[in-house]
Amino acid sequence: MNQEVTRRHYLDAMGITAWAAKYQLPNALPTEACEWEESTPTPAPPRERLQALLDDAPAPRRQAPTHQAPEPQAPGEAISSPSAVKALLGQDKQQGKPDQSKSAVATPEVATSSGPAAPAQPLKFELSCVCLEGRWLVLKAGGMPSLEQQLLANLLQAAGIQRGVLPAISHFTWPQMANAFAVEDPLDEAREGLAAFIDGSASRQGWRLERLLWWGELDAEPDAESGAEQAPLKRILNVIDGQSQTLSLPLWQGPSLGALLDGSHSKRDLWPALQALGQLWGAGAKQMADDH
């Protein structure tokens, strides 16, 4: 018995629950292999299992009195759930008796599931992320080609937000592992994964995020520009009243950069919104200067 198994035995004896990682993080060292002892629950005695099944059985329906006297019940015949008896004995105990159909009709527990439910699959999406001077976070579904990067830099420079070269773009893909694991709540885990990615990047690079800029449609299922399958990003960002609840940031939404390149949206129509963004950017910078 190695040291890890011995440690777990001591923790179990002290009543302390030992927790293990749900899945291996990217670029993390593999968990040391050891011989785990599988703990199997102690089976209950047959008498206790039978009593539990009989306690769960519904009470028999009372029938309205009729002119005919009720048939006497045979001694030793117990009223219980047929499905419960089948689960315990593995066979129909009442098979061959003439009143079996009446008992089955009177008991509502005859429906059984055909098999175990299929495990839920994680949501799939990809994001491009760039942070402007550690203050504003720019997100876009899928990748961001060089033409779109140049367009974004020009738009931000025209609004007085970003001057010079656009910062480096990082990519976030969910799920993080190629062999996606089964999950209990795909939407919640996708939100937690995205929030952990942004929080980790902010902690490492010293970001103090104030606002989220989103380019593109939030309700679109597929990413028309890259062709990649995308989950509904509005639900992942959890946008309510112009606020992303997942990232705890106010959200500004603009047209798709690909649509601006194709001429589907007029840059002239976007100009008032960009001017308003520039004013917000300047007000935030002034506030930071006053704080320091």
Short mmCIF file of C-alpha atoms in Angstrom, two decimals:
data_model
loop_
_atom_site.label_atom_id
_atom_site.label_comp_id
_atom_site.label_asym_id
_atom_site.label_seq_id
_atom_site.Cartn_x
_atom_site.Cartn_y
_atom_site.Cartn_z
CA MET A 1 0.00 0.00 0.00
CA ASN A 2 1.60 3.28 -1.07
CA GLN A 3 1.69 6.56 0.84
CA GLU A 4 -1.33 8.15 -0.92
CA VAL A 5 -3.63 5.23 -0.13
CA THR A 6 -2.46 5.24 3.50
CA ARG A 7 -3.20 8.97 3.72
CA ARG A 8 -6.72 8.41 2.39
CA HIS A 9 -7.34 5.70 4.97
CA TYR A 10 -6.38 8.10 7.77
CA LEU A 11 -8.62 10.84 6.34
CA ASP A 12 -11.57 8.44 6.06
CA ALA A 13 -11.03 7.31 9.66
CA MET A 14 -11.11 10.95 10.84
CA GLY A 15 -14.29 11.65 8.86
CA ILE A 16 -12.58 14.02 6.38
CA THR A 17 -13.71 13.78 2.75
CA ALA A 18 -10.87 13.56 0.23
CA TRP A 19 -11.50 15.50 -2.96
CA ALA A 20 -10.03 14.72 -6.35
CA ALA A 21 -9.78 16.82 -9.51
CA LYS A 22 -12.76 16.53 -11.85
CA TYR A 23 -10.58 16.56 -14.97
CA GLN A 24 -7.00 17.30 -15.91
CA LEU A 25 -6.30 20.92 -16.79
CA PRO A 26 -4.42 21.73 -20.02
CA ASN A 27 -0.62 21.53 -19.67
CA ALA A 28 -0.97 20.15 -16.13
CA LEU A 29 1.17 17.28 -14.88
CA PRO A 30 -0.61 13.92 -14.90
CA THR A 31 -1.86 12.58 -11.60
CA GLU A 32 0.42 10.00 -10.00
CA ALA A 33 -0.90 6.51 -10.58
CA CYS A 34 -1.66 4.40 -7.54
CA GLU A 35 -3.84 1.48 -6.59
CA TRP A 36 -7.11 2.95 -5.34
CA GLU A 37 -9.33 0.76 -3.25
CA GLU A 38 -12.87 0.97 -4.56
CA SER A 39 -15.31 1.39 -1.67
CA THR A 40 -18.49 -0.58 -2.30
CA PRO A 41 -21.62 0.17 -0.28
CA THR A 42 -22.69 -2.55 2.14
CA PRO A 43 -25.76 -4.29 0.69
CA ALA A 44 -28.86 -4.12 2.84
CA PRO A 45 -30.31 -7.41 4.10
CA PRO A 46 -33.17 -8.83 1.98
CA ARG A 47 -35.70 -8.27 4.78
CA GLU A 48 -34.88 -4.55 5.01
CA ARG A 49 -35.04 -4.13 1.22
CA LEU A 50 -38.41 -5.84 1.10
CA GLN A 51 -39.74 -3.69 3.94
CA ALA A 52 -38.54 -0.51 2.21
CA LEU A 53 -40.27 -1.49 -1.02
CA LEU A 54 -43.51 -2.30 0.78
CA ASP A 55 -43.36 1.02 2.65
CA ASP A 56 -43.04 2.88 -0.67
CA ALA A 57 -45.98 1.04 -2.24
CA PRO A 58 -49.14 3.19 -2.62
CA ALA A 59 -52.22 2.37 -0.62
CA PRO A 60 -54.89 0.42 -2.55
CA ARG A 61 -57.83 2.39 -3.91
CA ARG A 62 -61.11 1.98 -2.07
CA GLN A 63 -63.86 0.83 -4.36
CA ALA A 64 -67.41 2.09 -4.01
CA PRO A 65 -69.75 -0.46 -2.37
CA THR A 66 -71.76 -2.52 -4.84
CA HIS A 67 -74.60 -5.01 -4.53
CA GLN A 68 -72.17 -7.89 -4.79
CA ALA A 69 -70.11 -8.80 -1.78
CA PRO A 70 -66.34 -8.41 -2.25
CA GLU A 71 -64.40 -11.54 -2.90
CA PRO A 72 -62.48 -12.70 0.16
CA GLN A 73 -58.79 -12.16 -0.08
CA ALA A 74 -56.73 -15.30 -0.12
CA PRO A 75 -54.62 -15.78 3.00
CA GLY A 76 -50.99 -14.81 2.58
CA GLU A 77 -51.69 -12.59 -0.48
CA ALA A 78 -50.13 -9.15 0.17
CA ILE A 79 -51.12 -5.91 -1.60
CA SER A 80 -47.97 -4.31 -2.88
CA SER A 81 -46.49 -2.68 -5.96
CA PRO A 82 -45.91 -5.23 -8.77
CA SER A 83 -42.92 -3.25 -10.02
CA ALA A 84 -41.41 -3.24 -6.53
CA VAL A 85 -41.83 -7.02 -6.21
CA LYS A 86 -40.30 -7.48 -9.68
CA ALA A 87 -37.33 -5.32 -8.71
CA LEU A 88 -36.75 -7.43 -5.60
CA LEU A 89 -37.40 -10.93 -6.89
CA GLY A 90 -36.64 -10.45 -10.60
CA GLN A 91 -39.88 -12.04 -11.69
CA ASP A 92 -43.62 -11.50 -11.51
CA LYS A 93 -44.79 -13.12 -8.30
CA GLN A 94 -48.44 -12.83 -9.22
CA GLN A 95 -48.12 -14.38 -12.70
CA GLY A 96 -50.85 -16.89 -13.48
CA LYS A 97 -53.42 -15.47 -11.01
CA PRO A 98 -56.75 -14.31 -12.45
CA ASP A 99 -56.83 -10.96 -10.60
CA GLN A 100 -53.31 -9.88 -11.70
CA SER A 101 -54.63 -7.45 -14.31
CA LYS A 102 -56.80 -5.67 -11.72
CA SER A 103 -53.82 -5.16 -9.42
CA ALA A 104 -51.70 -3.80 -12.29
CA VAL A 105 -54.39 -1.32 -13.30
CA ALA A 106 -54.90 -0.08 -9.76
CA THR A 107 -51.17 0.57 -9.21
CA PRO A 108 -49.62 3.63 -10.91
CA GLU A 109 -46.03 2.38 -10.62
CA VAL A 110 -46.01 0.17 -13.70
CA ALA A 111 -43.97 2.45 -15.98
CA THR A 112 -40.25 1.76 -16.02
CA SER A 113 -37.53 3.54 -17.91
CA SER A 114 -36.14 1.82 -20.98
CA GLY A 115 -32.56 2.57 -20.04
CA PRO A 116 -30.17 5.17 -18.53
CA ALA A 117 -30.41 8.68 -19.92
CA ALA A 118 -27.68 9.79 -22.32
CA PRO A 119 -25.03 11.97 -20.59
CA ALA A 120 -25.10 15.68 -21.37
CA GLN A 121 -22.45 17.00 -23.72
CA PRO A 122 -20.51 20.24 -23.10
CA LEU A 123 -21.34 23.31 -25.16
CA LYS A 124 -18.87 24.19 -27.91
CA PHE A 125 -17.74 27.70 -28.77
CA GLU A 126 -14.63 29.72 -29.62
CA LEU A 127 -13.84 33.35 -28.82
CA SER A 128 -11.19 35.89 -29.81
CA CYS A 129 -10.19 38.21 -26.98
CA VAL A 130 -8.18 41.45 -26.86
CA CYS A 131 -7.84 43.87 -23.95
CA LEU A 132 -7.46 47.62 -24.51
CA GLU A 133 -4.99 49.14 -22.01
CA GLY A 134 -6.19 46.73 -19.35
CA ARG A 135 -9.58 48.48 -19.20
CA TRP A 136 -11.92 47.36 -21.98
CA LEU A 137 -12.30 43.77 -23.11
CA VAL A 138 -13.07 43.11 -26.78
CA LEU A 139 -14.70 39.76 -27.62
CA LYS A 140 -15.67 38.23 -30.94
CA ALA A 141 -17.03 34.80 -31.84
CA GLY A 142 -14.59 32.53 -33.67
CA GLY A 143 -11.25 33.71 -34.99
CA MET A 144 -10.20 37.20 -36.07
CA PRO A 145 -8.43 37.33 -39.46
CA SER A 146 -5.84 40.00 -40.22
CA LEU A 147 -8.27 42.15 -42.22
CA GLU A 148 -10.70 42.23 -39.32
CA GLN A 149 -7.87 43.08 -36.92
CA GLN A 150 -6.87 46.03 -39.10
CA LEU A 151 -10.49 47.19 -39.34
CA LEU A 152 -10.94 46.98 -35.58
CA ALA A 153 -7.74 48.97 -35.01
CA ASN A 154 -8.92 51.67 -37.43
CA LEU A 155 -12.35 51.91 -35.79
CA LEU A 156 -10.89 52.20 -32.30
CA GLN A 157 -8.33 54.76 -33.43
CA ALA A 158 -11.03 56.86 -35.12
CA ALA A 159 -13.00 56.87 -31.86
CA GLY A 160 -9.93 57.90 -29.87
CA ILE A 161 -9.89 54.67 -27.86
CA GLN A 162 -6.84 52.78 -29.08
CA ARG A 163 -3.85 54.43 -30.68
CA GLY A 164 -1.12 52.48 -32.39
CA VAL A 165 -0.90 48.75 -32.89
CA LEU A 166 -3.71 46.54 -31.64
CA PRO A 167 -2.69 44.42 -28.61
CA ALA A 168 -2.08 40.70 -28.99
CA ILE A 169 -5.20 38.59 -29.51
CA SER A 170 -5.80 35.51 -27.37
CA HIS A 171 -8.21 32.69 -28.16
CA PHE A 172 -10.49 30.75 -25.87
CA THR A 173 -12.03 27.43 -26.89
CA TRP A 174 -14.58 25.45 -24.92
CA PRO A 175 -14.35 22.66 -23.94
CA GLN A 176 -10.67 22.83 -23.11
CA MET A 177 -10.02 19.12 -23.73
CA ALA A 178 -10.35 17.36 -27.06
CA ASN A 179 -12.02 14.33 -25.49
CA ALA A 180 -14.91 16.22 -23.93
CA PHE A 181 -16.16 14.75 -20.67
CA ALA A 182 -19.79 14.29 -19.65
CA VAL A 183 -21.14 17.19 -17.61
CA GLU A 184 -24.12 17.74 -15.35
CA ASP A 185 -25.01 21.30 -16.44
CA PRO A 186 -23.36 22.28 -19.77
CA LEU A 187 -24.45 25.93 -19.61
CA ASP A 188 -23.21 26.58 -16.06
CA GLU A 189 -19.89 24.88 -16.72
CA ALA A 190 -19.36 26.89 -19.92
CA ARG A 191 -20.03 30.11 -18.01
CA GLU A 192 -17.64 29.10 -15.24
CA GLY A 193 -14.96 28.15 -17.78
CA LEU A 194 -15.16 31.50 -19.58
CA ALA A 195 -15.19 33.46 -16.32
CA ALA A 196 -12.15 31.52 -15.06
CA PHE A 197 -10.26 32.25 -18.30
CA ILE A 198 -10.95 36.00 -18.11
CA ASP A 199 -10.24 36.20 -14.36
CA GLY A 200 -6.97 34.31 -14.82
CA SER A 201 -5.85 36.56 -17.67
CA ALA A 202 -6.75 39.67 -15.67
CA SER A 203 -4.84 38.41 -12.63
CA ARG A 204 -1.71 37.56 -14.62
CA GLN A 205 -1.62 40.76 -16.68
CA GLY A 206 -2.98 43.23 -14.15
CA TRP A 207 -6.20 44.10 -15.96
CA ARG A 208 -8.85 46.22 -14.27
CA LEU A 209 -11.76 45.62 -16.57
CA GLU A 210 -14.48 48.25 -16.88
CA ARG A 211 -16.46 47.34 -20.00
CA LEU A 212 -17.08 44.56 -22.51
CA LEU A 213 -17.19 45.29 -26.27
CA TRP A 214 -18.86 42.61 -28.35
CA TRP A 215 -18.64 42.57 -32.15
CA GLY A 216 -21.28 40.44 -33.87
CA GLU A 217 -24.64 38.84 -33.19
CA LEU A 218 -25.12 37.27 -29.78
CA ASP A 219 -28.14 35.15 -30.73
CA ALA A 220 -26.56 33.46 -33.77
CA GLU A 221 -26.08 29.70 -33.32
CA PRO A 222 -23.40 29.13 -36.01
CA ASP A 223 -20.51 31.46 -36.73
CA ALA A 224 -21.17 32.50 -40.31
CA GLU A 225 -17.67 33.92 -40.75
CA SER A 226 -15.60 30.91 -39.72
CA GLY A 227 -18.17 28.15 -40.17
CA ALA A 228 -17.40 26.80 -36.69
CA GLU A 229 -20.22 25.50 -34.55
CA GLN A 230 -21.07 28.00 -31.83
CA ALA A 231 -23.31 27.70 -28.80
CA PRO A 232 -25.78 30.57 -28.13
CA LEU A 233 -23.29 33.11 -26.78
CA LYS A 234 -25.96 35.39 -25.35
CA ARG A 235 -26.85 32.64 -22.87
CA ILE A 236 -23.19 31.94 -22.08
CA LEU A 237 -22.45 35.63 -21.41
CA ASN A 238 -25.83 35.76 -19.62
CA VAL A 239 -26.71 39.21 -20.94
CA ILE A 240 -29.48 40.92 -18.93
CA ASP A 241 -30.29 44.62 -19.40
CA GLY A 242 -26.99 45.37 -21.13
CA GLN A 243 -24.92 43.61 -18.47
CA SER A 244 -22.99 40.36 -18.77
CA GLN A 245 -23.76 38.47 -15.58
CA THR A 246 -21.07 35.88 -16.36
CA LEU A 247 -18.24 38.44 -16.51
CA SER A 248 -19.92 41.13 -14.34
CA LEU A 249 -19.28 43.82 -16.98
CA PRO A 250 -21.52 46.27 -18.88
CA LEU A 251 -21.79 45.19 -22.50
CA TRP A 252 -21.68 47.25 -25.69
CA GLN A 253 -22.63 45.46 -28.90
CA GLY A 254 -21.56 46.44 -32.39
CA PRO A 255 -22.05 44.92 -35.84
CA SER A 256 -19.99 42.02 -37.08
CA LEU A 257 -16.54 42.97 -38.32
CA GLY A 258 -16.99 40.63 -41.29
CA ALA A 259 -20.23 42.39 -42.20
CA LEU A 260 -18.47 45.77 -42.06
CA LEU A 261 -15.81 44.49 -44.43
CA ASP A 262 -18.46 43.17 -46.82
CA GLY A 263 -20.29 46.50 -46.78
CA SER A 264 -23.46 44.99 -45.29
CA HIS A 265 -23.37 47.63 -42.53
CA SER A 266 -22.47 51.22 -43.18
CA LYS A 267 -19.53 52.60 -41.23
CA ARG A 268 -21.28 55.95 -41.36
CA ASP A 269 -24.20 54.51 -39.35
CA LEU A 270 -21.73 53.17 -36.77
CA TRP A 271 -19.99 56.51 -36.29
CA PRO A 272 -22.38 57.98 -33.63
CA ALA A 273 -22.01 54.86 -31.49
CA LEU A 274 -18.20 55.04 -31.83
CA GLN A 275 -18.22 58.69 -30.78
CA ALA A 276 -20.22 57.79 -27.67
CA LEU A 277 -17.71 55.04 -26.90
CA GLY A 278 -14.85 57.51 -27.26
CA GLN A 279 -16.49 59.82 -24.74
CA LEU A 280 -16.90 56.96 -22.26
CA TRP A 281 -13.26 56.02 -22.78
CA GLY A 282 -12.11 59.57 -22.11
CA ALA A 283 -14.30 59.92 -19.03
CA GLY A 284 -12.90 56.68 -17.63
CA ALA A 285 -9.31 57.78 -18.26
CA LYS A 286 -9.98 61.11 -16.51
CA GLN A 287 -11.48 59.29 -13.54
CA MET A 288 -8.41 57.05 -13.27
CA ALA A 289 -6.11 60.06 -13.40
CA ASP A 290 -8.06 61.78 -10.63
CA ASP A 291 -7.92 58.64 -8.48
CA HIS A 292 -4.13 58.54 -8.79
#
